[in-house]
Amino acid sequence: MGIFDRFRRKKKTEEAKPASLESQTDMLDDGLISLEEFEEWEQEQLSYKFEQGLKKSRDKFQQDINALMARYRTVDEDFFEALEEVLISADVGFNTVMELTEELRKEAQLKNITETSDLKETIVEKMVEIYERNGDLSDEMTINSDGLTVVLMVGVNGVGKTTSIGKLAHKYTQEGKKVMLAAGDTFRAGAINQLQVWGDRVGVDVIKQAEGSDPAAVMYDAVNAAKKRGADILFCDTAGRLQNKGNLMNELSKIKRVIQKVVPEAPHEVLLVLDATTGQNALSQAKAFKEVTDVSGIILSKLDGTAKGGIVLAIKNELGIPVKFVGLGEQLDDLQPFDAENYVYGLFADMIQESDTLEEKLEEDKNDD
């Protein structure tokens, strides 16, 4: 089965209207829809969010690919070099692009593909294959089923770290978890108050000390308080000062040691927040943080605000770090767990629709004959 066939079943979400969760829940409670129908609706809404959130990336990629194939009708080295430029401009990452185009050259030779239009679906297939190659990297959150889950949040200032913490707190609170926050970024002016505002907004406790306090002391208080209050998840904000990697490494190591005195297996996750709109700079930040701490997953904020959604491929393929959440809008529920299938569909929905339209036309012409 081709990659376009695999995603055609999602086509109906293009015309889906984002119904209210409350109305759907009421219908479920009243017996007007089954649990299976409710879960199907949830999946449709998730697909819709990805499709809408990736619109800028999808429009740019579709435009560039169509322009490329209009310019180059024949598969040759000039075409592959131009394709490399298109993919690099989409922030797919240099190494990933080189790997992808080399595989496309082999595929074109193996299948005797001579026209560039016949290579369009293969380009998508190979991008999916490269993403799925590191199948042992789970994009699921590690949640402790028996006791407190501690999540360290890292990232430079301005990437949306505090907002991501607030939205994660909202998500897990809505799922019935007792969530608490630790204001460990004690150096940035206003950081503690900003986290408190989010705590008030989503209705969770924030453990904090005065500005300039020792972050490790804040974490020690927070972990103890979370255990005493029976919290399920503790999200820990940290300072994002990359200017001095040595100091940052020492600070994060100290925080981990303090946390482990109370919860030996913690932290269960170390999530790095990156701003998708910064492109290759985000990739550089990921490399830098990987050098100073054990990053277990990425939160890619503001993905809806960039036309370069290929950064997801670069992060996983070149750094071996899974993307666990993506920011697809400004609303509280627009920070969504990353879903590879919905991501791919969000990037290539228009190409799939275009392929369907062409097939339908060919079928009509055949019937007319």
Short mmCIF file of C-alpha atoms in Angstrom, two decimals:
data_model
loop_
_atom_site.label_atom_id
_atom_site.label_comp_id
_atom_site.label_asym_id
_atom_site.label_seq_id
_atom_site.Cartn_x
_atom_site.Cartn_y
_atom_site.Cartn_z
CA MET A 1 0.00 0.00 0.00
CA GLY A 2 1.38 3.42 -1.01
CA ILE A 3 1.78 6.21 1.49
CA PHE A 4 -1.07 8.21 -0.05
CA ASP A 5 -3.42 5.22 0.31
CA ARG A 6 -2.40 4.94 3.95
CA PHE A 7 -3.58 8.49 4.71
CA ARG A 8 -6.61 8.78 2.43
CA ARG A 9 -8.91 7.65 5.21
CA LYS A 10 -8.10 10.91 7.00
CA LYS A 11 -9.36 13.02 4.12
CA LYS A 12 -12.75 13.57 5.73
CA THR A 13 -11.13 15.73 8.43
CA GLU A 14 -10.49 18.45 5.84
CA GLU A 15 -14.17 19.40 6.08
CA ALA A 16 -14.55 18.52 9.76
CA LYS A 17 -15.88 21.25 12.01
CA PRO A 18 -14.25 21.33 15.46
CA ALA A 19 -17.31 20.50 17.59
CA SER A 20 -17.25 21.24 21.29
CA LEU A 21 -15.84 18.61 23.63
CA GLU A 22 -18.61 19.46 26.08
CA SER A 23 -21.35 18.77 23.51
CA GLN A 24 -19.76 15.48 22.48
CA THR A 25 -19.37 14.41 26.11
CA ASP A 26 -23.03 15.26 26.76
CA MET A 27 -24.05 13.15 23.77
CA LEU A 28 -21.95 10.28 25.09
CA ASP A 29 -23.50 10.61 28.57
CA ASP A 30 -27.02 10.73 27.08
CA GLY A 31 -26.39 7.60 25.01
CA LEU A 32 -26.74 9.46 21.71
CA ILE A 33 -23.30 8.27 20.56
CA SER A 34 -21.27 5.20 21.48
CA LEU A 35 -17.85 5.21 23.13
CA GLU A 36 -16.36 4.08 19.81
CA GLU A 37 -18.00 7.03 18.02
CA PHE A 38 -16.72 9.43 20.68
CA GLU A 39 -13.15 8.10 20.34
CA GLU A 40 -13.40 8.34 16.55
CA TRP A 41 -14.53 11.97 16.93
CA GLU A 42 -11.53 12.66 19.20
CA GLN A 43 -9.17 11.25 16.55
CA GLU A 44 -10.83 13.34 13.85
CA GLN A 45 -10.39 16.47 15.95
CA LEU A 46 -6.73 15.64 16.56
CA SER A 47 -6.18 15.20 12.81
CA TYR A 48 -7.99 18.49 12.23
CA LYS A 49 -5.72 20.28 14.74
CA PHE A 50 -2.57 18.94 13.07
CA GLU A 51 -3.88 19.83 9.62
CA GLN A 52 -4.73 23.38 10.66
CA GLY A 53 -1.56 23.80 12.75
CA LEU A 54 0.69 22.71 9.89
CA LYS A 55 -1.03 24.82 7.23
CA LYS A 56 1.89 27.23 6.77
CA SER A 57 4.39 24.39 6.41
CA ARG A 58 2.08 22.44 4.10
CA ASP A 59 1.35 25.41 1.83
CA LYS A 60 5.04 26.30 1.52
CA PHE A 61 6.16 22.72 0.89
CA GLN A 62 3.42 22.10 -1.69
CA GLN A 63 4.24 25.36 -3.46
CA ASP A 64 7.96 24.60 -3.58
CA ILE A 65 7.52 21.00 -4.74
CA ASN A 66 5.06 21.99 -7.49
CA ALA A 67 7.38 24.78 -8.67
CA LEU A 68 10.30 22.35 -8.66
CA MET A 69 8.47 19.77 -10.75
CA ALA A 70 7.23 22.40 -13.17
CA ARG A 71 10.82 23.52 -13.68
CA TYR A 72 12.35 20.05 -13.89
CA ARG A 73 10.33 17.54 -15.86
CA THR A 74 13.04 14.90 -16.04
CA VAL A 75 14.70 13.11 -13.13
CA ASP A 76 18.37 14.04 -13.31
CA GLU A 77 21.15 15.39 -11.09
CA ASP A 78 20.01 19.00 -11.55
CA PHE A 79 16.58 18.01 -10.20
CA PHE A 80 18.06 16.28 -7.13
CA GLU A 81 20.29 19.27 -6.34
CA ALA A 82 17.29 21.61 -6.56
CA LEU A 83 15.26 19.22 -4.37
CA GLU A 84 18.02 19.33 -1.76
CA GLU A 85 17.71 23.12 -1.63
CA VAL A 86 13.92 22.91 -1.17
CA LEU A 87 14.21 20.41 1.68
CA ILE A 88 17.01 22.32 3.42
CA SER A 89 14.90 25.49 3.25
CA ALA A 90 12.11 23.53 5.00
CA ASP A 91 14.54 22.85 7.90
CA VAL A 92 14.57 19.11 7.30
CA GLY A 93 18.26 19.23 8.26
CA PHE A 94 21.38 18.89 6.08
CA ASN A 95 22.30 15.33 7.04
CA THR A 96 18.70 14.15 6.73
CA VAL A 97 18.38 15.81 3.31
CA MET A 98 21.56 14.15 2.03
CA GLU A 99 20.33 10.78 3.26
CA LEU A 100 16.91 11.31 1.71
CA THR A 101 18.09 12.41 -1.74
CA GLU A 102 20.60 9.56 -1.92
CA GLU A 103 17.81 7.06 -1.26
CA LEU A 104 15.62 8.79 -3.86
CA ARG A 105 18.37 8.48 -6.46
CA LYS A 106 18.55 4.73 -5.82
CA GLU A 107 14.77 4.37 -5.87
CA ALA A 108 14.45 6.26 -9.15
CA GLN A 109 17.09 4.05 -10.72
CA LEU A 110 15.60 0.85 -9.32
CA LYS A 111 12.05 1.66 -10.50
CA ASN A 112 13.22 3.37 -13.70
CA ILE A 113 11.43 6.60 -12.78
CA THR A 114 12.26 9.22 -15.41
CA GLU A 115 9.57 11.89 -14.86
CA THR A 116 9.72 14.03 -11.72
CA SER A 117 5.92 13.95 -11.27
CA ASP A 118 6.14 10.19 -10.75
CA LEU A 119 8.59 10.72 -7.89
CA LYS A 120 6.29 12.89 -5.75
CA GLU A 121 4.76 10.06 -3.69
CA THR A 122 8.17 8.41 -3.30
CA ILE A 123 9.55 11.62 -1.74
CA VAL A 124 6.83 11.47 0.91
CA GLU A 125 7.34 7.74 1.47
CA LYS A 126 11.06 8.17 2.06
CA MET A 127 10.52 11.05 4.50
CA VAL A 128 8.15 8.84 6.50
CA GLU A 129 10.60 5.92 6.39
CA ILE A 130 13.40 8.11 7.73
CA TYR A 131 11.22 9.37 10.58
CA GLU A 132 10.07 5.88 11.53
CA ARG A 133 13.57 4.41 11.33
CA ASN A 134 14.28 5.07 15.01
CA GLY A 135 11.24 3.08 16.08
CA ASP A 136 12.69 2.33 19.51
CA LEU A 137 12.37 6.01 20.48
CA SER A 138 9.00 6.35 22.19
CA ASP A 139 7.05 9.60 21.82
CA GLU A 140 4.87 8.58 24.78
CA MET A 141 5.26 10.37 28.11
CA THR A 142 6.74 8.30 30.93
CA ILE A 143 4.14 8.46 33.70
CA ASN A 144 4.78 6.66 36.99
CA SER A 145 1.72 4.48 37.60
CA ASP A 146 2.55 4.07 41.28
CA GLY A 147 3.55 7.34 42.89
CA LEU A 148 4.84 10.75 41.91
CA THR A 149 6.04 11.52 38.36
CA VAL A 150 8.68 14.29 38.23
CA VAL A 151 9.20 16.13 34.93
CA LEU A 152 12.09 18.58 34.47
CA MET A 153 11.43 21.31 31.91
CA VAL A 154 14.47 22.87 30.24
CA GLY A 155 14.97 25.42 27.47
CA VAL A 156 16.26 28.92 26.81
CA ASN A 157 14.22 32.03 27.63
CA GLY A 158 11.54 32.99 25.13
CA VAL A 159 10.80 29.58 23.63
CA GLY A 160 7.45 29.15 25.39
CA LYS A 161 8.64 27.01 28.31
CA THR A 162 6.37 28.49 30.98
CA THR A 163 3.37 28.43 28.63
CA SER A 164 4.08 24.80 27.80
CA ILE A 165 4.21 23.95 31.52
CA GLY A 166 0.86 25.65 32.03
CA LYS A 167 -0.74 23.81 29.12
CA LEU A 168 0.67 20.46 30.26
CA ALA A 169 -0.71 21.13 33.75
CA HIS A 170 -4.11 21.83 32.18
CA LYS A 171 -3.97 18.67 30.04
CA TYR A 172 -3.19 16.30 32.91
CA THR A 173 -5.56 18.04 35.31
CA GLN A 174 -8.34 17.51 32.76
CA GLU A 175 -7.38 13.84 32.68
CA GLY A 176 -7.96 13.60 36.44
CA LYS A 177 -4.35 13.88 37.63
CA LYS A 178 -3.32 15.98 40.62
CA VAL A 179 -0.66 18.31 39.24
CA MET A 180 1.78 20.67 40.97
CA LEU A 181 4.39 23.11 39.64
CA ALA A 182 7.86 24.02 40.93
CA ALA A 183 9.16 27.53 40.17
CA GLY A 184 12.81 26.62 39.71
CA ASP A 185 13.71 29.48 37.34
CA THR A 186 14.66 31.83 40.17
CA PHE A 187 17.04 33.99 38.13
CA ARG A 188 14.88 35.43 35.34
CA ALA A 189 12.92 38.48 36.44
CA GLY A 190 9.22 37.71 36.51
CA ALA A 191 9.58 33.98 35.90
CA ILE A 192 8.15 32.98 39.28
CA ASN A 193 5.14 35.29 38.95
CA GLN A 194 4.56 34.11 35.38
CA LEU A 195 4.38 30.49 36.55
CA GLN A 196 2.09 31.47 39.42
CA VAL A 197 -0.30 33.10 36.95
CA TRP A 198 -0.46 29.83 35.01
CA GLY A 199 -0.95 27.88 38.25
CA ASP A 200 -3.89 30.11 39.17
CA ARG A 201 -5.32 29.86 35.67
CA VAL A 202 -5.38 26.05 35.54
CA GLY A 203 -6.01 25.55 39.26
CA VAL A 204 -2.81 23.89 40.48
CA ASP A 205 -0.44 24.62 43.38
CA VAL A 206 2.90 26.31 42.70
CA ILE A 207 5.84 25.77 45.06
CA LYS A 208 8.12 28.80 45.01
CA GLN A 209 10.67 30.82 46.97
CA ALA A 210 11.98 34.36 46.61
CA GLU A 211 13.63 35.51 43.39
CA GLY A 212 17.34 34.63 43.43
CA SER A 213 16.87 31.59 45.67
CA ASP A 214 18.80 28.37 45.13
CA PRO A 215 16.83 26.40 42.45
CA ALA A 216 17.81 23.09 44.08
CA ALA A 217 16.27 24.23 47.38
CA VAL A 218 13.02 25.06 45.53
CA MET A 219 13.00 21.61 43.95
CA TYR A 220 13.61 19.89 47.29
CA ASP A 221 10.66 21.73 48.84
CA ALA A 222 8.50 21.03 45.79
CA VAL A 223 9.16 17.28 45.66
CA ASN A 224 8.50 16.89 49.37
CA ALA A 225 5.30 18.95 49.12
CA ALA A 226 4.14 16.98 46.09
CA LYS A 227 4.61 13.69 47.92
CA LYS A 228 2.86 14.92 51.07
CA ARG A 229 -0.10 16.29 49.10
CA GLY A 230 -0.48 13.13 47.02
CA ALA A 231 0.33 14.75 43.68
CA ASP A 232 0.55 12.58 40.58
CA ILE A 233 2.77 14.85 38.47
CA LEU A 234 5.23 17.62 39.38
CA PHE A 235 6.41 19.87 36.53
CA CYS A 236 9.67 21.63 37.42
CA ASP A 237 10.61 24.87 35.68
CA THR A 238 14.38 25.52 35.38
CA ALA A 239 16.59 28.42 34.31
CA GLY A 240 17.57 28.35 30.64
CA ARG A 241 20.97 30.00 30.70
CA LEU A 242 23.00 28.42 27.92
CA GLN A 243 25.69 31.12 27.99
CA ASN A 244 27.76 29.02 30.38
CA LYS A 245 27.23 25.31 29.73
CA GLY A 246 29.36 24.33 32.71
CA ASN A 247 27.22 26.27 35.16
CA LEU A 248 24.00 24.96 33.61
CA MET A 249 25.26 21.37 33.74
CA ASN A 250 26.23 21.76 37.40
CA GLU A 251 22.90 23.36 38.26
CA LEU A 252 20.84 20.64 36.56
CA SER A 253 22.99 17.90 38.11
CA LYS A 254 22.47 19.41 41.56
CA ILE A 255 18.71 19.61 40.97
CA LYS A 256 18.61 15.95 39.95
CA ARG A 257 20.58 14.87 43.03
CA VAL A 258 18.24 16.78 45.34
CA ILE A 259 15.13 15.34 43.67
CA GLN A 260 16.52 11.80 43.85
CA LYS A 261 16.92 12.07 47.62
CA VAL A 262 13.12 12.06 47.77
CA VAL A 263 12.21 10.13 44.59
CA PRO A 264 15.21 7.94 43.68
CA GLU A 265 14.06 7.11 40.13
CA ALA A 266 13.31 10.76 39.23
CA PRO A 267 13.26 12.70 37.01
CA HIS A 268 11.04 10.49 34.87
CA GLU A 269 11.25 12.92 31.96
CA VAL A 270 13.54 15.80 30.96
CA LEU A 271 11.62 17.75 28.33
CA LEU A 272 13.39 20.37 26.23
CA VAL A 273 11.16 23.15 24.90
CA LEU A 274 12.15 24.50 21.47
CA ASP A 275 10.59 27.29 19.41
CA ALA A 276 9.77 25.82 15.98
CA THR A 277 9.87 29.26 14.36
CA THR A 278 13.62 29.55 15.01
CA GLY A 279 14.41 26.66 12.63
CA GLN A 280 18.02 25.56 12.63
CA ASN A 281 18.69 27.60 15.76
CA ALA A 282 16.30 25.25 17.56
CA LEU A 283 18.36 22.30 16.33
CA SER A 284 21.52 23.98 17.66
CA GLN A 285 19.86 24.50 21.05
CA ALA A 286 18.85 20.83 21.16
CA LYS A 287 22.45 19.79 20.48
CA ALA A 288 23.71 22.12 23.22
CA PHE A 289 21.22 20.89 25.85
CA LYS A 290 21.92 17.29 24.90
CA GLU A 291 25.53 17.94 25.89
CA VAL A 292 24.63 19.16 29.37
CA THR A 293 21.74 16.88 30.38
CA ASP A 294 19.88 13.71 29.43
CA VAL A 295 17.04 15.10 27.31
CA SER A 296 14.31 12.45 26.99
CA GLY A 297 11.92 14.36 24.74
CA ILE A 298 11.17 17.58 22.88
CA ILE A 299 8.26 19.99 23.14
CA LEU A 300 8.14 21.89 19.85
CA SER A 301 6.22 25.09 20.54
CA LYS A 302 4.73 27.46 17.93
CA LEU A 303 4.73 24.83 15.15
CA ASP A 304 1.64 26.56 13.78
CA GLY A 305 3.67 29.76 13.35
CA THR A 306 6.33 28.41 11.00
CA ALA A 307 6.44 27.39 7.35
CA LYS A 308 9.36 25.07 8.14
CA GLY A 309 7.73 22.06 9.81
CA GLY A 310 10.47 19.74 8.57
CA ILE A 311 12.40 20.48 11.80
CA VAL A 312 10.61 17.52 13.40
CA LEU A 313 12.40 15.14 11.02
CA ALA A 314 15.77 16.73 11.68
CA ILE A 315 15.43 16.54 15.47
CA LYS A 316 14.60 12.85 15.54
CA ASN A 317 16.88 11.69 12.74
CA GLU A 318 19.97 13.75 13.59
CA LEU A 319 19.72 13.91 17.38
CA GLY A 320 17.83 10.72 18.21
CA ILE A 321 15.41 12.60 20.49
CA PRO A 322 11.66 12.02 20.06
CA VAL A 323 9.25 14.95 19.79
CA LYS A 324 6.62 14.36 22.51
CA PHE A 325 4.41 17.46 22.23
CA VAL A 326 3.79 20.11 19.59
CA GLY A 327 2.19 23.55 19.88
CA LEU A 328 -0.54 23.91 17.26
CA GLY A 329 -2.21 27.13 18.39
CA GLU A 330 -2.87 29.60 21.19
CA GLN A 331 -5.66 27.77 23.04
CA LEU A 332 -5.13 25.78 26.25
CA ASP A 333 -5.69 22.45 24.47
CA ASP A 334 -3.52 23.31 21.46
CA LEU A 335 -0.42 21.69 22.98
CA GLN A 336 -0.95 18.19 21.64
CA PRO A 337 0.90 14.88 22.10
CA PHE A 338 2.97 14.35 18.97
CA ASP A 339 1.44 11.85 16.55
CA ALA A 340 3.63 10.86 13.60
CA GLU A 341 0.70 9.81 11.41
CA ASN A 342 -1.19 13.06 11.95
CA TYR A 343 2.02 15.04 11.48
CA VAL A 344 2.70 13.43 8.11
CA TYR A 345 -0.90 13.89 7.03
CA GLY A 346 -0.82 17.53 8.16
CA LEU A 347 2.25 18.15 5.99
CA PHE A 348 1.05 16.34 2.89
CA ALA A 349 -2.78 16.52 2.94
CA ASP A 350 -2.89 18.76 -0.14
CA MET A 351 -0.63 16.44 -2.12
CA ILE A 352 -2.89 13.51 -1.22
CA GLN A 353 -5.97 15.52 -2.26
CA GLU A 354 -4.25 16.48 -5.51
CA SER A 355 -3.44 12.81 -6.19
CA ASP A 356 -7.08 11.83 -5.54
CA THR A 357 -8.37 14.54 -7.89
CA LEU A 358 -6.04 13.32 -10.64
CA GLU A 359 -7.12 9.70 -10.14
CA GLU A 360 -10.79 10.68 -10.23
CA LYS A 361 -10.26 12.59 -13.48
CA LEU A 362 -8.45 9.64 -15.05
CA GLU A 363 -11.28 7.36 -13.98
CA GLU A 364 -13.88 9.73 -15.49
CA ASP A 365 -11.93 9.91 -18.76
CA LYS A 366 -11.74 6.12 -18.82
CA ASN A 367 -15.49 5.79 -18.30
CA ASP A 368 -16.18 8.37 -21.03
CA ASP A 369 -14.14 6.28 -23.45
#
